[in-house]
C-alpha cells in the first residue's frame, strides 16, 4: 500500500471530472431540503450510508480483483435511476482516461476496451486503485470521501455556504467514512453476491427531476 | 399480545390451468383463494395483522409455473410490532416466475410501529419471458407515531443475471442520515413499483416525472421502477397507482 498514491487518487484536483457533479445537492437545494450546514451534514450522512456504502463496496470489489463485468452488472442493478447510470458511466470514462495516464496497467486497458462508453465509476476507481498498488479498503475510503466531498463542495457554490463550515461537516463525518469503508471492504471480500445495495429514494427520485431541468449548474 | 417468537412458512404454487397445486397457510400467514377479475388466479394473504413481532421468522414462498397468471394481494397492511424478543423479526419472501408466466404481487403496506425492528427480504427469480408487477410500500409509524426500525431488501434476478437490487433502511436503528435530504427528507411513506416485461426490450420505458414526489425510470434491463415518497400511505398509493396503470396494462 502506498499512502501517497491514495492521496493522488482521492485529491479533488485529480482530473476525473467529479467537480461537475453535485451528488444530488443541487436538486436538494432547489427542493428546499438543503439550506445550511446542518442540512448539509444530514444530507451527506444519508448519502454516505446509502449510495456511498454501495459504491464503496463496488470499488473495493474491483480493487480486490473481483470480475469487473459482474461488478458492472451489480452496479447497474443497484442504480435504478437512468440519469445516475449515465452519470456514473460518464464519470467512469473520464476517470479511466486519467487513471491510465497515472498508473498504466493491462487491467485498466482491458476494462476500457470492454466498456468503450465507460464502465461504472466505482468499478473504474477500484481497478485504478489496484493499478496504483492500493487495496480494497483504500479504494473504499476514496469513494466514501468523494461521496460526501462532492455535495459539500457543491453546497459551498450553490448556497454560498461558509467553506470552513463545509469542511467542518466533512471532518465530523470522518469516523463514519472510516466505518463505511471498513464495511465495504469486508463485504467485497465475500464476493459479488455479498455486496451491499443500500440506496436512497430521494437521490434516485431527484436525479431524474434534475436531469429534466433545462438549465443547471451541475451535471448531476 | 404476549406470546413466544414463532416460525412460519406459507407456500403458493400456481399452474397455467388456473390451479393452485400448493396453497399452504402457516401460523399467522393465512392464504385464501379469492375471486379474481380477468385471467388471474388470485391469492389473498388474510392473516398477517398480528405479526411480525420481534423475534418472529416468517416466510412466503411462491412459485409461478410455466404460463401461469397469478395475483397475490393482502387483506390488510402488515404491521411490524415490538415482540417478546429484542431480536429483529425476519420476513422473507421468495418468488420464482417461470417462462410465459405473470405475477402481480400487490400486497398492502408494511407499517413499522414504534419500537419494532423488522428485516424484510424479497428475492425474485424470473425466467427470460416471465413478467412481473411488484409493489412495496414502507410506512414509518402508525398515525402520528415515531417509526420502528425497518430494513427491506429487494433482489430481482432475470435469467440468472442481476436486474434490480435495493436495500432501504429507516428508523432509530438505521444508519444515520435516513431522514435527511438525501434519503427521506421528512417523508413518512415511501414505495416502489417494479414492472418487468420482456416487451420493454423493443419499446423502452422513458423516464417520467409524476409531480414532485414520484418518478418512473427505466432499469438497465427490460424493466422500469417507480419510486415515490409521500407524507402518508394514502398519498403514496395514489402516486404508485398512477404509475401502475401506465406501466402494467397486463
XYZ file of C-alpha atoms in Angstrom:
470
model
C 0.000 0.000 0.000
C 1.228 3.454 -0.838
C -0.418 6.225 1.113
C 0.733 8.895 -1.319
C -0.911 7.138 -4.262
C -4.167 7.202 -2.272
C -3.803 10.962 -1.801
C -3.250 11.425 -5.544
C -6.339 9.343 -6.412
C -8.574 10.967 -3.795
C -7.440 14.530 -4.497
C -10.170 16.789 -5.834
C -7.593 18.036 -8.360
C -7.267 14.567 -9.898
C -8.676 15.257 -13.379
C -11.591 12.837 -13.319
C -14.470 15.273 -13.808
C -16.089 14.874 -10.397
C -16.246 18.627 -9.797
C -19.032 18.929 -12.386
C -21.365 16.754 -10.252
C -23.136 17.789 -7.057
C -24.124 14.313 -5.838
C -27.770 15.350 -5.656
C -27.038 18.549 -3.722
C -28.259 20.881 -6.479
C -31.682 19.193 -6.584
C -31.869 19.155 -2.762
C -31.130 22.890 -2.621
C -33.896 23.634 -5.117
C -36.360 21.449 -3.198
C -35.577 23.383 -0.022
C -34.115 20.354 1.735
C -30.564 21.743 1.818
C -30.354 25.248 3.259
C -27.490 25.345 5.769
C -24.561 23.446 7.274
C -26.834 21.279 9.457
C -28.840 20.198 6.404
C -25.584 19.524 4.554
C -24.420 17.261 7.343
C -27.571 15.137 7.396
C -27.646 15.083 3.577
C -24.036 13.890 3.416
C -24.521 11.397 6.260
C -27.514 9.854 4.490
C -25.693 9.740 1.159
C -22.631 8.183 2.796
C -24.552 5.313 4.396
C -26.618 4.538 1.289
C -25.165 5.077 -2.161
C -21.763 5.769 -0.557
C -21.613 2.323 1.039
C -22.866 0.619 -2.107
C -20.367 2.419 -4.359
C -17.502 1.937 -1.906
C -18.142 -1.811 -1.872
C -18.176 -1.957 -5.681
C -14.839 -0.126 -5.754
C -13.439 -2.359 -3.013
C -14.574 -5.381 -5.023
C -12.724 -4.163 -8.117
C -9.616 -3.412 -6.048
C -9.921 -6.897 -4.586
C -9.852 -8.351 -8.097
C -13.495 -9.466 -8.430
C -14.766 -9.867 -12.010
C -15.298 -6.316 -13.335
C -18.120 -7.457 -15.660
C -20.063 -8.872 -12.746
C -19.332 -5.744 -10.739
C -20.559 -3.526 -13.551
C -23.786 -5.563 -13.783
C -24.145 -5.304 -9.996
C -23.749 -1.520 -10.280
C -26.458 -1.395 -12.977
C -28.841 -3.381 -10.754
C -28.125 -1.023 -7.839
C -28.747 2.143 -9.857
C -32.443 2.337 -10.806
C -32.140 5.936 -11.990
C -31.249 6.072 -15.686
C -29.801 9.559 -15.167
C -27.490 8.273 -12.437
C -26.409 5.281 -14.526
C -25.485 7.630 -17.354
C -23.617 9.970 -14.984
C -21.741 7.052 -13.431
C -20.606 5.737 -16.822
C -19.605 9.217 -17.975
C -17.552 9.677 -14.804
C -16.095 6.206 -15.245
C -14.935 7.097 -18.739
C -13.310 10.336 -17.552
C -11.646 8.622 -14.610
C -10.366 5.899 -16.908
C -8.511 8.438 -19.052
C -6.768 9.976 -16.030
C -6.066 6.624 -14.385
C -4.458 5.094 -17.483
C -2.134 8.074 -17.690
C -1.308 7.904 -13.988
C -0.995 4.127 -13.491
C -0.754 2.290 -16.831
C -1.908 -1.294 -16.387
C -3.240 -4.176 -18.518
C -6.318 -4.429 -16.261
C -7.267 -0.801 -16.926
C -6.664 -1.347 -20.659
C -8.905 -4.417 -20.641
C -11.671 -2.621 -18.744
C -11.511 0.354 -21.111
C -11.732 -1.973 -24.115
C -14.661 -3.897 -22.649
C -16.651 -0.730 -21.848
C -15.866 1.848 -24.559
C -18.743 4.052 -23.327
C -17.492 3.833 -19.782
C -17.783 1.286 -17.001
C -19.472 2.412 -13.797
C -17.266 4.892 -11.946
C -16.728 2.838 -8.750
C -15.605 -0.159 -10.834
C -13.085 2.015 -12.676
C -11.964 3.583 -9.422
C -11.352 0.218 -7.787
C -9.432 -1.005 -10.826
C -7.374 2.204 -10.819
C -6.666 1.783 -7.112
C -5.441 -1.744 -7.800
C -3.202 -0.434 -10.594
C -1.824 2.140 -8.154
C -0.922 -0.575 -5.652
C -3.823 0.216 -3.304
C -6.049 -2.312 -1.560
C -9.840 -2.688 -1.236
C -10.109 -0.625 1.931
C -8.167 2.278 0.424
C -10.412 2.204 -2.653
C -13.445 2.218 -0.356
C -12.063 5.164 1.615
C -11.602 7.070 -1.610
C -15.260 6.516 -2.610
C -16.574 7.281 0.880
C -14.703 10.572 0.855
C -15.847 11.634 -2.605
C -19.443 10.656 -1.710
C -19.535 13.478 0.832
C -16.849 15.754 -0.593
C -18.805 16.289 -3.818
C -22.020 17.583 -2.200
C -20.027 19.650 0.321
C -18.099 21.455 -2.416
C -21.283 21.927 -4.435
C -23.127 23.327 -1.400
C -20.442 25.986 -0.961
C -21.081 27.120 -4.532
C -24.867 26.755 -4.513
C -25.588 28.279 -1.108
C -22.549 30.498 -0.680
C -22.055 28.346 2.390
C -19.040 29.222 4.536
C -16.277 26.859 3.303
C -14.979 26.494 6.861
C -18.392 25.144 7.896
C -18.474 22.775 4.929
C -15.044 21.430 5.817
C -16.105 21.025 9.441
C -19.015 18.862 8.231
C -16.561 16.607 6.393
C -14.311 16.392 9.455
C -17.259 15.418 11.672
C -18.219 12.679 9.202
C -14.677 11.222 9.091
C -15.294 8.460 11.677
C -18.397 7.339 9.766
C -16.464 7.392 6.481
C -13.982 5.030 8.118
C -16.811 2.711 9.237
C -18.355 2.701 5.776
C -15.006 1.950 4.124
C -14.387 -0.890 6.549
C -17.845 -2.397 5.981
C -17.499 -2.010 2.210
C -14.119 -3.743 2.118
C -15.339 -6.560 4.368
C -18.347 -7.181 2.102
C -16.207 -7.097 -1.041
C -14.005 -9.824 0.436
C -17.031 -12.148 0.340
C -17.743 -11.818 -3.376
C -20.208 -10.046 -5.662
C -23.312 -11.660 -4.130
C -22.458 -10.219 -0.698
C -22.178 -6.612 -1.885
C -24.489 -4.157 -0.114
C -27.291 -2.455 -2.043
C -28.137 0.423 0.305
C -29.997 3.153 -1.522
C -31.717 6.491 -1.024
C -35.193 7.116 -2.509
C -34.799 10.888 -2.751
C -31.433 10.686 -4.538
C -32.954 8.352 -7.157
C -36.081 10.468 -7.497
C -34.431 13.881 -7.692
C -31.714 12.678 -10.097
C -34.417 12.162 -12.720
C -36.026 15.531 -11.940
C -32.639 17.268 -12.111
C -31.809 15.654 -15.459
C -35.003 17.205 -16.877
C -34.114 20.776 -15.868
C -33.397 22.989 -18.885
C -30.669 24.900 -17.018
C -28.483 23.596 -14.216
C -25.119 24.355 -12.693
C -24.061 20.724 -12.165
C -24.337 17.674 -14.421
C -25.965 15.593 -11.662
C -50.234 -9.830 22.942
C -47.796 -11.979 24.952
C -46.547 -14.951 23.019
C -43.266 -16.605 22.142
C -41.495 -15.935 18.873
C -42.722 -18.058 16.012
C -41.517 -19.507 12.734
C -43.890 -19.901 9.840
C -43.538 -20.549 6.124
C -46.522 -20.292 3.781
C -46.349 -21.707 0.267
C -48.054 -20.981 -3.032
C -47.661 -22.680 -6.405
C -49.729 -21.692 -9.439
C -50.275 -23.575 -12.714
C -51.218 -22.345 -16.178
C -54.666 -24.042 -15.948
C -55.602 -21.732 -13.048
C -54.994 -24.393 -10.424
C -53.122 -23.935 -7.183
C -51.291 -27.232 -6.598
C -49.826 -25.716 -3.441
C -51.640 -23.337 -1.097
C -50.288 -23.825 2.393
C -51.022 -21.450 5.253
C -48.804 -21.448 8.312
C -49.250 -19.669 11.643
C -50.230 -16.050 11.124
C -49.789 -16.329 7.359
C -53.217 -17.466 6.239
C -53.699 -17.805 2.476
C -57.083 -17.856 0.739
C -58.021 -18.341 -2.881
C -60.207 -15.322 -3.630
C -62.418 -14.300 -6.516
C -60.425 -12.677 -9.309
C -61.413 -10.418 -12.145
C -59.866 -11.273 -15.508
C -57.492 -14.086 -16.311
C -55.622 -14.171 -12.992
C -55.735 -16.753 -10.254
C -55.897 -14.727 -7.061
C -54.494 -15.487 -3.634
C -55.047 -13.176 -0.679
C -52.900 -13.178 2.447
C -55.523 -12.642 5.120
C -53.819 -13.115 8.453
C -50.599 -11.129 8.834
C -52.067 -8.376 11.014
C -50.722 -9.617 14.343
C -47.256 -10.315 13.009
C -44.390 -9.953 12.636
C -43.319 -9.320 16.190
C -39.717 -9.063 17.301
C -38.006 -12.450 17.024
C -40.539 -13.921 14.549
C -39.256 -15.561 11.370
C -41.893 -15.545 8.666
C -41.592 -16.581 5.040
C -43.759 -16.875 1.952
C -42.547 -18.987 -0.967
C -44.289 -18.524 -4.279
C -43.744 -20.484 -7.454
C -45.490 -19.267 -10.594
C -45.116 -22.114 -13.045
C -44.896 -22.062 -16.868
C -47.640 -19.911 -18.339
C -49.484 -19.288 -15.053
C -51.061 -15.920 -14.207
C -51.119 -15.215 -10.504
C -52.238 -12.203 -8.488
C -51.226 -12.074 -4.833
C -52.578 -9.356 -2.556
C -53.339 -8.981 1.136
C -56.469 -8.177 3.105
C -54.760 -5.602 5.327
C -51.485 -3.847 5.973
C -48.674 -5.807 7.585
C -47.852 -4.252 10.927
C -44.391 -4.741 12.431
C -44.683 -4.589 16.227
C -42.253 -4.967 19.099
C -42.265 -8.514 20.432
C -41.168 -10.724 23.293
C -37.678 -10.881 21.837
C -35.303 -7.963 21.352
C -34.099 -9.678 18.167
C -35.319 -8.247 14.904
C -38.190 -10.016 13.175
C -37.404 -11.523 9.785
C -39.842 -11.730 6.900
C -38.583 -13.485 3.774
C -40.455 -13.506 0.502
C -39.068 -15.881 -2.110
C -40.598 -15.815 -5.578
C -39.915 -17.594 -8.841
C -41.736 -16.870 -12.083
C -41.312 -19.301 -14.984
C -41.367 -18.705 -18.738
C -44.570 -17.221 -20.093
C -45.897 -16.702 -16.566
C -47.085 -13.464 -14.972
C -47.085 -12.467 -11.322
C -48.814 -9.410 -9.922
C -47.561 -9.067 -6.342
C -49.596 -6.258 -4.833
C -49.757 -6.503 -1.037
C -50.942 -3.749 1.265
C -48.438 -1.522 3.076
C -45.768 -2.558 5.515
C -46.160 -0.387 8.621
C -43.259 -0.025 11.040
C -44.709 0.642 14.516
C -42.728 2.381 17.283
C -40.227 0.068 18.950
C -40.449 -2.644 16.279
C -37.486 -3.981 14.321
C -38.099 -5.851 11.088
C -35.820 -7.067 8.330
C -37.743 -7.894 5.209
C -36.014 -9.691 2.340
C -37.633 -10.287 -1.022
C -35.852 -12.309 -3.689
C -37.321 -12.861 -7.131
C -36.022 -15.176 -9.849
C -37.508 -14.511 -13.257
C -37.277 -16.720 -16.333
C -36.383 -14.816 -19.548
C -40.000 -14.448 -20.705
C -41.615 -14.006 -17.274
C -43.481 -10.811 -16.419
C -43.705 -9.200 -13.011
C -45.522 -6.369 -11.273
C -44.337 -5.934 -7.703
C -45.231 -3.209 -5.242
C -43.633 -2.484 -1.885
C -44.696 0.336 0.415
C -42.970 1.253 3.651
C -44.922 3.370 6.134
C -42.947 4.733 9.073
C -45.118 4.613 12.183
C -48.887 4.411 12.621
C -50.673 7.764 12.561
C -48.631 10.353 14.432
C -46.277 7.709 15.831
C -42.471 7.573 15.641
C -41.263 4.710 13.444
C -39.581 1.493 14.445
C -36.533 0.210 12.621
C -37.216 -1.224 9.188
C -34.790 -2.662 6.659
C -36.069 -4.006 3.352
C -34.053 -5.597 0.586
C -35.451 -6.432 -2.825
C -33.269 -8.511 -5.148
C -34.503 -9.464 -8.607
C -32.617 -11.721 -10.993
C -33.702 -12.303 -14.558
C -32.331 -15.303 -16.463
C -29.870 -15.688 -13.617
C -28.474 -12.152 -14.019
C -28.951 -9.302 -11.534
C -31.707 -6.941 -12.671
C -32.511 -4.929 -9.553
C -31.093 -4.849 -6.058
C -32.121 -2.273 -3.480
C -31.924 -2.038 0.285
C -33.748 0.611 2.299
C -33.190 1.249 5.978
C -35.145 3.647 8.170
C -35.779 4.393 11.823
C -33.797 4.676 15.047
C -31.707 1.547 14.370
C -30.829 2.544 10.796
C -27.542 4.208 9.821
C -27.548 7.986 10.269
C -28.998 10.434 7.785
C -32.038 8.277 6.838
C -34.374 11.201 7.484
C -32.108 13.801 5.870
C -32.435 15.476 2.491
C -30.726 12.646 0.587
C -32.904 9.758 1.747
C -36.414 10.604 3.014
C -36.346 14.319 3.817
C -39.077 14.037 6.473
C -41.464 11.918 4.399
C -43.162 9.120 6.329
C -44.054 6.833 3.462
C -42.062 5.580 0.511
C -42.719 2.935 -2.088
C -41.528 1.178 -5.183
C -43.389 -0.327 -8.090
C -41.295 -2.640 -10.238
C -42.546 -3.795 -13.619
C -40.576 -6.339 -15.644
C -41.812 -7.066 -19.157
C -39.709 -8.549 -21.984
C -41.698 -6.274 -24.346
C -39.789 -3.303 -22.882
C -36.699 -4.598 -24.721
C -38.300 -3.438 -28.003
C -40.205 -0.484 -26.620
C -38.164 1.024 -23.789
C -39.910 2.868 -20.990
C -38.967 6.533 -20.846
C -38.201 8.341 -17.618
C -41.270 10.205 -16.429
C -41.991 12.552 -13.539
C -45.217 12.376 -11.529
C -45.181 15.740 -9.794
C -42.558 16.437 -7.136
C -42.734 13.116 -5.316
C -42.649 10.293 -7.810
C -40.699 9.228 -10.850
C -40.571 6.293 -13.235
C -37.178 5.327 -14.575
C -36.191 2.522 -16.941
C -33.786 -0.019 -15.436
C -30.767 -1.396 -17.275
C -32.876 -4.399 -18.408
C -36.454 -4.693 -19.765
C -37.955 -3.230 -16.610
C -38.972 0.039 -15.018
C -39.173 1.248 -11.453
C -41.497 3.835 -9.976
C -40.059 5.461 -6.855
C -42.283 7.617 -4.669
C -42.180 9.421 -1.352
C -45.213 10.860 0.417
C -46.379 12.216 3.756
C -48.655 9.205 4.307
C -49.807 5.853 2.947
C -52.819 7.218 1.078
C -50.853 9.832 -0.874
C -48.213 7.228 -1.635
C -50.746 4.768 -3.055
C -52.199 7.427 -5.345
C -48.755 8.033 -6.853
C -47.961 4.346 -7.343
C -51.428 3.620 -8.763
C -50.867 6.270 -11.424
C -47.612 4.571 -12.406
C -49.207 1.109 -12.248
C -51.950 1.897 -14.732
C -49.431 3.229 -17.250
C -46.637 0.692 -16.847
C -48.584 -2.530 -16.498
C -51.744 -2.721 -18.607
C -51.437 -6.548 -18.475
